[in-house]
Amino acid sequence: MSFKTTKEVIEDGDRVILYLSPSNMHSLEVKAKRSNKKGEIIDNMFHTTYGAVRVVSLIGQKYGSKVELSRGWAYVLQPTPELWTLTLPHRTQIIYSPDSSLIIHLMELRPGSIIIETEFKKHGLNTFVTLKERDVCLEGFGEELKHKIDAVFLDLPHPWLAIEHATVALKQTGGKLCFFSPCIEQVQRTCAKLISKGFIDVHTYECLQREMNVQYRSLPILDLECLKYKVC
């Protein structure tokens, strides 16, 4: 799967998004066969709330095509960063579009920026990044990255343990550190560590998104006759 290029026709091995509704979509790999729990090779059938689809039937279809299910229909879409975020399995906290947009803005990222992202889980973006597995809290980011990084993003259970290593990785002209933590206790410990290390301009943000819905209602005309009075 790659977000860099687009295709017209679905091929064997592609990753597609099966779109049933804005709140009901699935990511699946297009393969004719799969293994069941017993290890047997069987036809690959994907089951949805509107029925099942034979995955092999998607091969040769154009992206955006409407496919028929046993009790409805769905669209087969090419993955985009937004759709991939919405269909990614939620094992831990997920960084959604409002969060990622704020992070990119605050870290002042631009084409050509060199960024380190550390996390405790898989993100599904290995087509865009160089992956290395190590304990950054103990080992740091490696001598080869010393003073070469524009920004460091830490999505870890104990981000304060990696702050000293992140400082070494940042360019000597300066850089940005960003932390993503679900608990306020983590935020407090991280901020205390930053201040003790001489960091300035430390901010904490909570990004909330609320959609406004416009509704039209008919209201009765008020009878104001009782308010009338005569002037003598």
PDB file of C-alpha atoms in Angstrom:
ATOM      1  CA  MET A   1       0.000   0.000   0.000  1.00  0.00           C
ATOM      2  CA  SER A   2       1.262   3.459  -0.903  1.00  0.00           C
ATOM      3  CA  PHE A   3      -0.365   6.863  -0.635  1.00  0.00           C
ATOM      4  CA  LYS A   4       2.160   8.360  -3.056  1.00  0.00           C
ATOM      5  CA  THR A   5       0.723   6.895  -6.247  1.00  0.00           C
ATOM      6  CA  THR A   6      -2.791   6.190  -7.463  1.00  0.00           C
ATOM      7  CA  LYS A   7      -4.080   3.279  -9.503  1.00  0.00           C
ATOM      8  CA  GLU A   8      -7.155   2.705 -11.607  1.00  0.00           C
ATOM      9  CA  VAL A   9      -7.575  -1.067 -11.405  1.00  0.00           C
ATOM     10  CA  ILE A  10      -7.502  -3.299  -8.334  1.00  0.00           C
ATOM     11  CA  GLU A  11      -4.823  -5.989  -8.445  1.00  0.00           C
ATOM     12  CA  ASP A  12      -4.096  -9.070  -6.379  1.00  0.00           C
ATOM     13  CA  GLY A  13      -2.418  -8.067  -3.107  1.00  0.00           C
ATOM     14  CA  ASP A  14      -3.756  -4.500  -3.066  1.00  0.00           C
ATOM     15  CA  ARG A  15      -5.102  -2.920   0.115  1.00  0.00           C
ATOM     16  CA  VAL A  16      -8.573  -1.439  -0.465  1.00  0.00           C
ATOM     17  CA  ILE A  17     -11.229   0.351   1.572  1.00  0.00           C
ATOM     18  CA  LEU A  18     -14.699  -1.204   1.477  1.00  0.00           C
ATOM     19  CA  TYR A  19     -16.966   1.802   2.014  1.00  0.00           C
ATOM     20  CA  LEU A  20     -20.533   1.110   3.179  1.00  0.00           C
ATOM     21  CA  SER A  21     -21.316   4.426   4.905  1.00  0.00           C
ATOM     22  CA  PRO A  22     -19.427   7.311   6.566  1.00  0.00           C
ATOM     23  CA  SER A  23     -19.494   5.379   9.845  1.00  0.00           C
ATOM     24  CA  ASN A  24     -19.054   1.890   8.372  1.00  0.00           C
ATOM     25  CA  MET A  25     -15.946   1.142   6.327  1.00  0.00           C
ATOM     26  CA  HIS A  26     -13.324  -1.593   6.364  1.00  0.00           C
ATOM     27  CA  SER A  27      -9.757  -2.090   5.208  1.00  0.00           C
ATOM     28  CA  LEU A  28      -8.990  -5.412   3.534  1.00  0.00           C
ATOM     29  CA  GLU A  29      -6.225  -7.015   1.526  1.00  0.00           C
ATOM     30  CA  VAL A  30      -7.288  -8.381  -1.852  1.00  0.00           C
ATOM     31  CA  LYS A  31      -6.321 -12.055  -1.857  1.00  0.00           C
ATOM     32  CA  ALA A  32      -8.190 -14.933  -3.426  1.00  0.00           C
ATOM     33  CA  LYS A  33      -7.414 -17.381  -0.599  1.00  0.00           C
ATOM     34  CA  ARG A  34      -6.808 -17.182   3.127  1.00  0.00           C
ATOM     35  CA  SER A  35      -6.130 -19.500   6.054  1.00  0.00           C
ATOM     36  CA  ASN A  36      -8.835 -20.285   8.599  1.00  0.00           C
ATOM     37  CA  LYS A  37      -8.290 -20.967  12.304  1.00  0.00           C
ATOM     38  CA  LYS A  38      -7.512 -24.605  11.531  1.00  0.00           C
ATOM     39  CA  GLY A  39      -4.812 -23.639   9.039  1.00  0.00           C
ATOM     40  CA  GLU A  40      -6.869 -24.734   6.039  1.00  0.00           C
ATOM     41  CA  ILE A  41      -6.743 -22.733   2.803  1.00  0.00           C
ATOM     42  CA  ILE A  42     -10.228 -21.479   1.917  1.00  0.00           C
ATOM     43  CA  ASP A  43     -11.847 -18.901  -0.358  1.00  0.00           C
ATOM     44  CA  ASN A  44     -11.460 -15.398   1.000  1.00  0.00           C
ATOM     45  CA  MET A  45     -14.901 -14.085   1.967  1.00  0.00           C
ATOM     46  CA  PHE A  46     -15.246 -10.746   3.752  1.00  0.00           C
ATOM     47  CA  HIS A  47     -18.398 -10.338   5.861  1.00  0.00           C
ATOM     48  CA  THR A  48     -20.094  -7.001   6.506  1.00  0.00           C
ATOM     49  CA  THR A  49     -23.375  -5.835   8.022  1.00  0.00           C
ATOM     50  CA  TYR A  50     -24.847  -5.883   4.511  1.00  0.00           C
ATOM     51  CA  GLY A  51     -23.636  -9.336   3.590  1.00  0.00           C
ATOM     52  CA  ALA A  52     -20.478 -10.997   2.328  1.00  0.00           C
ATOM     53  CA  VAL A  53     -18.291 -10.282  -0.683  1.00  0.00           C
ATOM     54  CA  ARG A  54     -15.942 -12.682  -2.463  1.00  0.00           C
ATOM     55  CA  VAL A  55     -12.658 -10.811  -2.293  1.00  0.00           C
ATOM     56  CA  VAL A  56     -11.351 -12.381  -5.507  1.00  0.00           C
ATOM     57  CA  SER A  57     -14.228 -10.695  -7.376  1.00  0.00           C
ATOM     58  CA  LEU A  58     -12.638  -7.308  -6.639  1.00  0.00           C
ATOM     59  CA  ILE A  59      -9.586  -8.077  -8.789  1.00  0.00           C
ATOM     60  CA  GLY A  60      -9.888  -6.240 -12.086  1.00  0.00           C
ATOM     61  CA  GLN A  61     -12.501  -3.794 -10.793  1.00  0.00           C
ATOM     62  CA  LYS A  62     -11.808  -0.076 -10.986  1.00  0.00           C
ATOM     63  CA  TYR A  63     -11.283   1.885  -7.801  1.00  0.00           C
ATOM     64  CA  GLY A  64     -14.500   3.680  -6.943  1.00  0.00           C
ATOM     65  CA  SER A  65     -16.632   0.856  -8.338  1.00  0.00           C
ATOM     66  CA  LYS A  66     -19.913  -0.093  -6.718  1.00  0.00           C
ATOM     67  CA  VAL A  67     -19.974  -3.768  -5.727  1.00  0.00           C
ATOM     68  CA  GLU A  68     -23.042  -5.782  -4.840  1.00  0.00           C
ATOM     69  CA  LEU A  69     -23.373  -7.531  -1.495  1.00  0.00           C
ATOM     70  CA  SER A  70     -25.970 -10.124  -0.544  1.00  0.00           C
ATOM     71  CA  ARG A  71     -28.077  -7.517   1.316  1.00  0.00           C
ATOM     72  CA  GLY A  72     -26.872  -4.245  -0.155  1.00  0.00           C
ATOM     73  CA  TRP A  73     -23.876  -2.694  -1.861  1.00  0.00           C
ATOM     74  CA  ALA A  74     -20.571  -0.939  -1.146  1.00  0.00           C
ATOM     75  CA  TYR A  75     -17.904   1.136  -2.868  1.00  0.00           C
ATOM     76  CA  VAL A  76     -14.319  -0.065  -3.255  1.00  0.00           C
ATOM     77  CA  LEU A  77     -11.970   2.878  -2.674  1.00  0.00           C
ATOM     78  CA  GLN A  78      -8.239   3.380  -2.814  1.00  0.00           C
ATOM     79  CA  PRO A  79      -6.738   4.076   0.629  1.00  0.00           C
ATOM     80  CA  THR A  80      -6.028   7.692   1.526  1.00  0.00           C
ATOM     81  CA  PRO A  81      -4.375   8.910   4.743  1.00  0.00           C
ATOM     82  CA  GLU A  82      -7.773   9.925   6.130  1.00  0.00           C
ATOM     83  CA  LEU A  83      -9.526   6.649   5.247  1.00  0.00           C
ATOM     84  CA  TRP A  84      -6.589   4.622   6.538  1.00  0.00           C
ATOM     85  CA  THR A  85      -6.762   6.470   9.867  1.00  0.00           C
ATOM     86  CA  LEU A  86     -10.484   5.743  10.169  1.00  0.00           C
ATOM     87  CA  THR A  87     -10.130   2.022   9.381  1.00  0.00           C
ATOM     88  CA  LEU A  88      -6.924   1.326  11.313  1.00  0.00           C
ATOM     89  CA  PRO A  89      -7.477  -1.183  14.158  1.00  0.00           C
ATOM     90  CA  HIS A  90      -7.757   0.740  17.448  1.00  0.00           C
ATOM     91  CA  ARG A  91      -5.334  -1.024  19.790  1.00  0.00           C
ATOM     92  CA  THR A  92      -4.328   2.163  21.624  1.00  0.00           C
ATOM     93  CA  GLN A  93      -5.052   5.871  21.288  1.00  0.00           C
ATOM     94  CA  ILE A  94      -5.302   6.949  17.659  1.00  0.00           C
ATOM     95  CA  ILE A  95      -4.068  10.254  16.258  1.00  0.00           C
ATOM     96  CA  TYR A  96      -6.962  11.504  14.140  1.00  0.00           C
ATOM     97  CA  SER A  97      -6.938  14.219  11.488  1.00  0.00           C
ATOM     98  CA  PRO A  98      -7.582  17.166  13.889  1.00  0.00           C
ATOM     99  CA  ASP A  99      -4.700  15.982  16.091  1.00  0.00           C
ATOM    100  CA  SER A 100      -2.274  15.384  13.212  1.00  0.00           C
ATOM    101  CA  SER A 101      -3.129  18.749  11.639  1.00  0.00           C
ATOM    102  CA  LEU A 102      -2.398  20.573  14.900  1.00  0.00           C
ATOM    103  CA  ILE A 103       0.819  18.585  15.399  1.00  0.00           C
ATOM    104  CA  ILE A 104       2.096  19.405  11.903  1.00  0.00           C
ATOM    105  CA  HIS A 105       1.276  23.091  12.401  1.00  0.00           C
ATOM    106  CA  LEU A 106       2.889  23.422  15.823  1.00  0.00           C
ATOM    107  CA  MET A 107       6.015  21.505  14.783  1.00  0.00           C
ATOM    108  CA  GLU A 108       6.307  23.720  11.681  1.00  0.00           C
ATOM    109  CA  LEU A 109       6.790  20.723   9.400  1.00  0.00           C
ATOM    110  CA  ARG A 110       7.333  21.299   5.697  1.00  0.00           C
ATOM    111  CA  PRO A 111       8.584  19.319   2.691  1.00  0.00           C
ATOM    112  CA  GLY A 112      12.163  18.303   3.373  1.00  0.00           C
ATOM    113  CA  SER A 113      11.877  18.349   7.164  1.00  0.00           C
ATOM    114  CA  ILE A 114      13.634  15.498   8.950  1.00  0.00           C
ATOM    115  CA  ILE A 115      11.444  14.121  11.720  1.00  0.00           C
ATOM    116  CA  ILE A 116      11.782  11.386  14.308  1.00  0.00           C
ATOM    117  CA  GLU A 117       8.569   9.740  15.434  1.00  0.00           C
ATOM    118  CA  THR A 118       8.652   7.228  18.257  1.00  0.00           C
ATOM    119  CA  GLU A 119       5.664   5.200  19.307  1.00  0.00           C
ATOM    120  CA  PHE A 120       4.613   2.109  21.168  1.00  0.00           C
ATOM    121  CA  LYS A 121       2.572   0.631  18.349  1.00  0.00           C
ATOM    122  CA  LYS A 122       2.399   0.093  14.611  1.00  0.00           C
ATOM    123  CA  HIS A 123       1.138   3.025  12.588  1.00  0.00           C
ATOM    124  CA  GLY A 124       0.816   1.457   9.117  1.00  0.00           C
ATOM    125  CA  LEU A 125       2.866   4.138   7.371  1.00  0.00           C
ATOM    126  CA  ASN A 126       6.008   2.129   6.583  1.00  0.00           C
ATOM    127  CA  THR A 127       5.856   3.241   2.934  1.00  0.00           C
ATOM    128  CA  PHE A 128       6.751   6.770   4.075  1.00  0.00           C
ATOM    129  CA  VAL A 129       9.275   6.232   6.838  1.00  0.00           C
ATOM    130  CA  THR A 130      12.466   4.403   7.735  1.00  0.00           C
ATOM    131  CA  LEU A 131      11.646   1.980  10.541  1.00  0.00           C
ATOM    132  CA  LYS A 132      14.058   1.138  13.346  1.00  0.00           C
ATOM    133  CA  GLU A 133      13.236  -0.866  16.456  1.00  0.00           C
ATOM    134  CA  ARG A 134      14.997   0.170  19.647  1.00  0.00           C
ATOM    135  CA  ASP A 135      14.339   1.367  23.181  1.00  0.00           C
ATOM    136  CA  VAL A 136      14.788   5.111  22.671  1.00  0.00           C
ATOM    137  CA  CYS A 137      14.382   5.796  26.383  1.00  0.00           C
ATOM    138  CA  LEU A 138      17.559   3.806  27.078  1.00  0.00           C
ATOM    139  CA  GLU A 139      19.487   3.794  23.799  1.00  0.00           C
ATOM    140  CA  GLY A 140      18.509   7.097  22.255  1.00  0.00           C
ATOM    141  CA  PHE A 141      18.221   7.641  18.514  1.00  0.00           C
ATOM    142  CA  GLY A 142      21.713   6.696  17.387  1.00  0.00           C
ATOM    143  CA  GLU A 143      24.911   8.601  16.761  1.00  0.00           C
ATOM    144  CA  GLU A 144      24.106   8.886  13.048  1.00  0.00           C
ATOM    145  CA  LEU A 145      21.182  11.236  13.820  1.00  0.00           C
ATOM    146  CA  LYS A 146      23.033  13.533  16.216  1.00  0.00           C
ATOM    147  CA  HIS A 147      22.109  17.186  15.555  1.00  0.00           C
ATOM    148  CA  LYS A 148      20.391  16.323  12.249  1.00  0.00           C
ATOM    149  CA  ILE A 149      16.717  16.379  13.196  1.00  0.00           C
ATOM    150  CA  ASP A 150      14.245  19.252  12.764  1.00  0.00           C
ATOM    151  CA  ALA A 151      11.550  17.845  15.047  1.00  0.00           C
ATOM    152  CA  VAL A 152      10.920  14.911  17.373  1.00  0.00           C
ATOM    153  CA  PHE A 153       7.474  13.469  18.082  1.00  0.00           C
ATOM    154  CA  LEU A 154       7.133  11.158  21.085  1.00  0.00           C
ATOM    155  CA  ASP A 155       4.067   8.943  21.486  1.00  0.00           C
ATOM    156  CA  LEU A 156       5.282   6.842  24.401  1.00  0.00           C
ATOM    157  CA  PRO A 157       4.036   5.739  27.833  1.00  0.00           C
ATOM    158  CA  HIS A 158       7.012   7.507  29.509  1.00  0.00           C
ATOM    159  CA  PRO A 159       8.082  10.286  27.130  1.00  0.00           C
ATOM    160  CA  TRP A 160      10.069  12.176  29.783  1.00  0.00           C
ATOM    161  CA  LEU A 161      12.656   9.371  29.736  1.00  0.00           C
ATOM    162  CA  ALA A 162      13.512  10.139  26.097  1.00  0.00           C
ATOM    163  CA  ILE A 163      13.810  13.934  26.370  1.00  0.00           C
ATOM    164  CA  GLU A 164      17.596  13.990  26.874  1.00  0.00           C
ATOM    165  CA  HIS A 165      18.137  11.745  23.843  1.00  0.00           C
ATOM    166  CA  ALA A 166      15.769  13.878  21.770  1.00  0.00           C
ATOM    167  CA  THR A 167      17.759  16.987  22.690  1.00  0.00           C
ATOM    168  CA  VAL A 168      20.907  15.397  21.273  1.00  0.00           C
ATOM    169  CA  ALA A 169      19.142  14.528  18.016  1.00  0.00           C
ATOM    170  CA  LEU A 170      17.788  18.043  17.381  1.00  0.00           C
ATOM    171  CA  LYS A 171      19.774  20.441  15.219  1.00  0.00           C
ATOM    172  CA  GLN A 172      22.013  22.849  17.108  1.00  0.00           C
ATOM    173  CA  THR A 173      20.127  25.746  15.522  1.00  0.00           C
ATOM    174  CA  GLY A 174      17.002  24.585  17.337  1.00  0.00           C
ATOM    175  CA  GLY A 175      14.055  22.299  16.795  1.00  0.00           C
ATOM    176  CA  LYS A 176      10.642  21.239  18.028  1.00  0.00           C
ATOM    177  CA  LEU A 177       9.652  18.590  20.543  1.00  0.00           C
ATOM    178  CA  CYS A 178       6.073  17.307  20.593  1.00  0.00           C
ATOM    179  CA  PHE A 179       4.454  14.761  22.909  1.00  0.00           C
ATOM    180  CA  PHE A 180       1.125  12.954  22.559  1.00  0.00           C
ATOM    181  CA  SER A 181      -0.197  11.723  25.909  1.00  0.00           C
ATOM    182  CA  PRO A 182      -3.725  10.628  26.906  1.00  0.00           C
ATOM    183  CA  CYS A 183      -3.287  11.244  30.661  1.00  0.00           C
ATOM    184  CA  ILE A 184      -2.715  14.574  32.408  1.00  0.00           C
ATOM    185  CA  GLU A 185      -0.268  12.904  34.819  1.00  0.00           C
ATOM    186  CA  GLN A 186       1.976  12.071  31.847  1.00  0.00           C
ATOM    187  CA  VAL A 187       1.726  15.673  30.670  1.00  0.00           C
ATOM    188  CA  GLN A 188       2.706  17.016  34.104  1.00  0.00           C
ATOM    189  CA  ARG A 189       5.799  14.834  34.367  1.00  0.00           C
ATOM    190  CA  THR A 190       6.849  15.636  30.811  1.00  0.00           C
ATOM    191  CA  CYS A 191       6.483  19.395  31.307  1.00  0.00           C
ATOM    192  CA  ALA A 192       8.428  19.253  34.575  1.00  0.00           C
ATOM    193  CA  LYS A 193      11.255  17.413  32.827  1.00  0.00           C
ATOM    194  CA  LEU A 194      11.301  19.913  29.951  1.00  0.00           C
ATOM    195  CA  ILE A 195      11.505  22.887  32.305  1.00  0.00           C
ATOM    196  CA  SER A 196      14.302  21.252  34.314  1.00  0.00           C
ATOM    197  CA  LYS A 197      16.278  20.798  31.081  1.00  0.00           C
ATOM    198  CA  GLY A 198      15.967  24.447  30.156  1.00  0.00           C
ATOM    199  CA  PHE A 199      13.249  24.223  27.511  1.00  0.00           C
ATOM    200  CA  ILE A 200      11.191  27.373  26.983  1.00  0.00           C
ATOM    201  CA  ASP A 201       7.833  28.152  25.390  1.00  0.00           C
ATOM    202  CA  VAL A 202       6.208  24.948  26.678  1.00  0.00           C
ATOM    203  CA  HIS A 203       2.506  24.600  25.840  1.00  0.00           C
ATOM    204  CA  THR A 204      -0.180  21.967  26.437  1.00  0.00           C
ATOM    205  CA  TYR A 205      -3.108  21.596  24.043  1.00  0.00           C
ATOM    206  CA  GLU A 206      -6.308  19.571  23.961  1.00  0.00           C
ATOM    207  CA  CYS A 207      -7.733  19.332  20.457  1.00  0.00           C
ATOM    208  CA  LEU A 208     -11.521  18.967  20.397  1.00  0.00           C
ATOM    209  CA  GLN A 209     -13.629  18.809  17.264  1.00  0.00           C
ATOM    210  CA  ARG A 210     -17.352  19.535  17.252  1.00  0.00           C
ATOM    211  CA  GLU A 211     -19.494  19.552  14.155  1.00  0.00           C
ATOM    212  CA  MET A 212     -22.275  22.133  13.922  1.00  0.00           C
ATOM    213  CA  ASN A 213     -25.594  20.889  12.554  1.00  0.00           C
ATOM    214  CA  VAL A 214     -28.188  23.311  11.207  1.00  0.00           C
ATOM    215  CA  GLN A 215     -31.809  22.332  11.834  1.00  0.00           C
ATOM    216  CA  TYR A 216     -34.923  24.039  10.527  1.00  0.00           C
ATOM    217  CA  ARG A 217     -38.032  24.139  12.718  1.00  0.00           C
ATOM    218  CA  SER A 218     -41.417  25.785  12.333  1.00  0.00           C
ATOM    219  CA  LEU A 219     -42.492  27.762  15.370  1.00  0.00           C
ATOM    220  CA  PRO A 220     -46.050  28.960  16.079  1.00  0.00           C
ATOM    221  CA  ILE A 221     -46.829  32.658  15.794  1.00  0.00           C
ATOM    222  CA  LEU A 222     -47.162  34.162  19.252  1.00  0.00           C
ATOM    223  CA  ASP A 223     -50.472  35.751  20.152  1.00  0.00           C
ATOM    224  CA  LEU A 224     -49.553  39.141  21.623  1.00  0.00           C
ATOM    225  CA  GLU A 225     -53.079  40.555  21.848  1.00  0.00           C
ATOM    226  CA  CYS A 226     -52.920  40.376  25.613  1.00  0.00           C
ATOM    227  CA  LEU A 227     -50.093  42.904  25.604  1.00  0.00           C
ATOM    228  CA  LYS A 228     -52.048  45.591  23.815  1.00  0.00           C
ATOM    229  CA  TYR A 229     -53.351  48.530  25.844  1.00  0.00           C
ATOM    230  CA  LYS A 230     -55.224  51.723  25.164  1.00  0.00           C
ATOM    231  CA  VAL A 231     -53.871  55.198  25.794  1.00  0.00           C
ATOM    232  CA  CYS A 232     -56.508  57.490  27.296  1.00  0.00           C
TER     233      CYS A 232
END
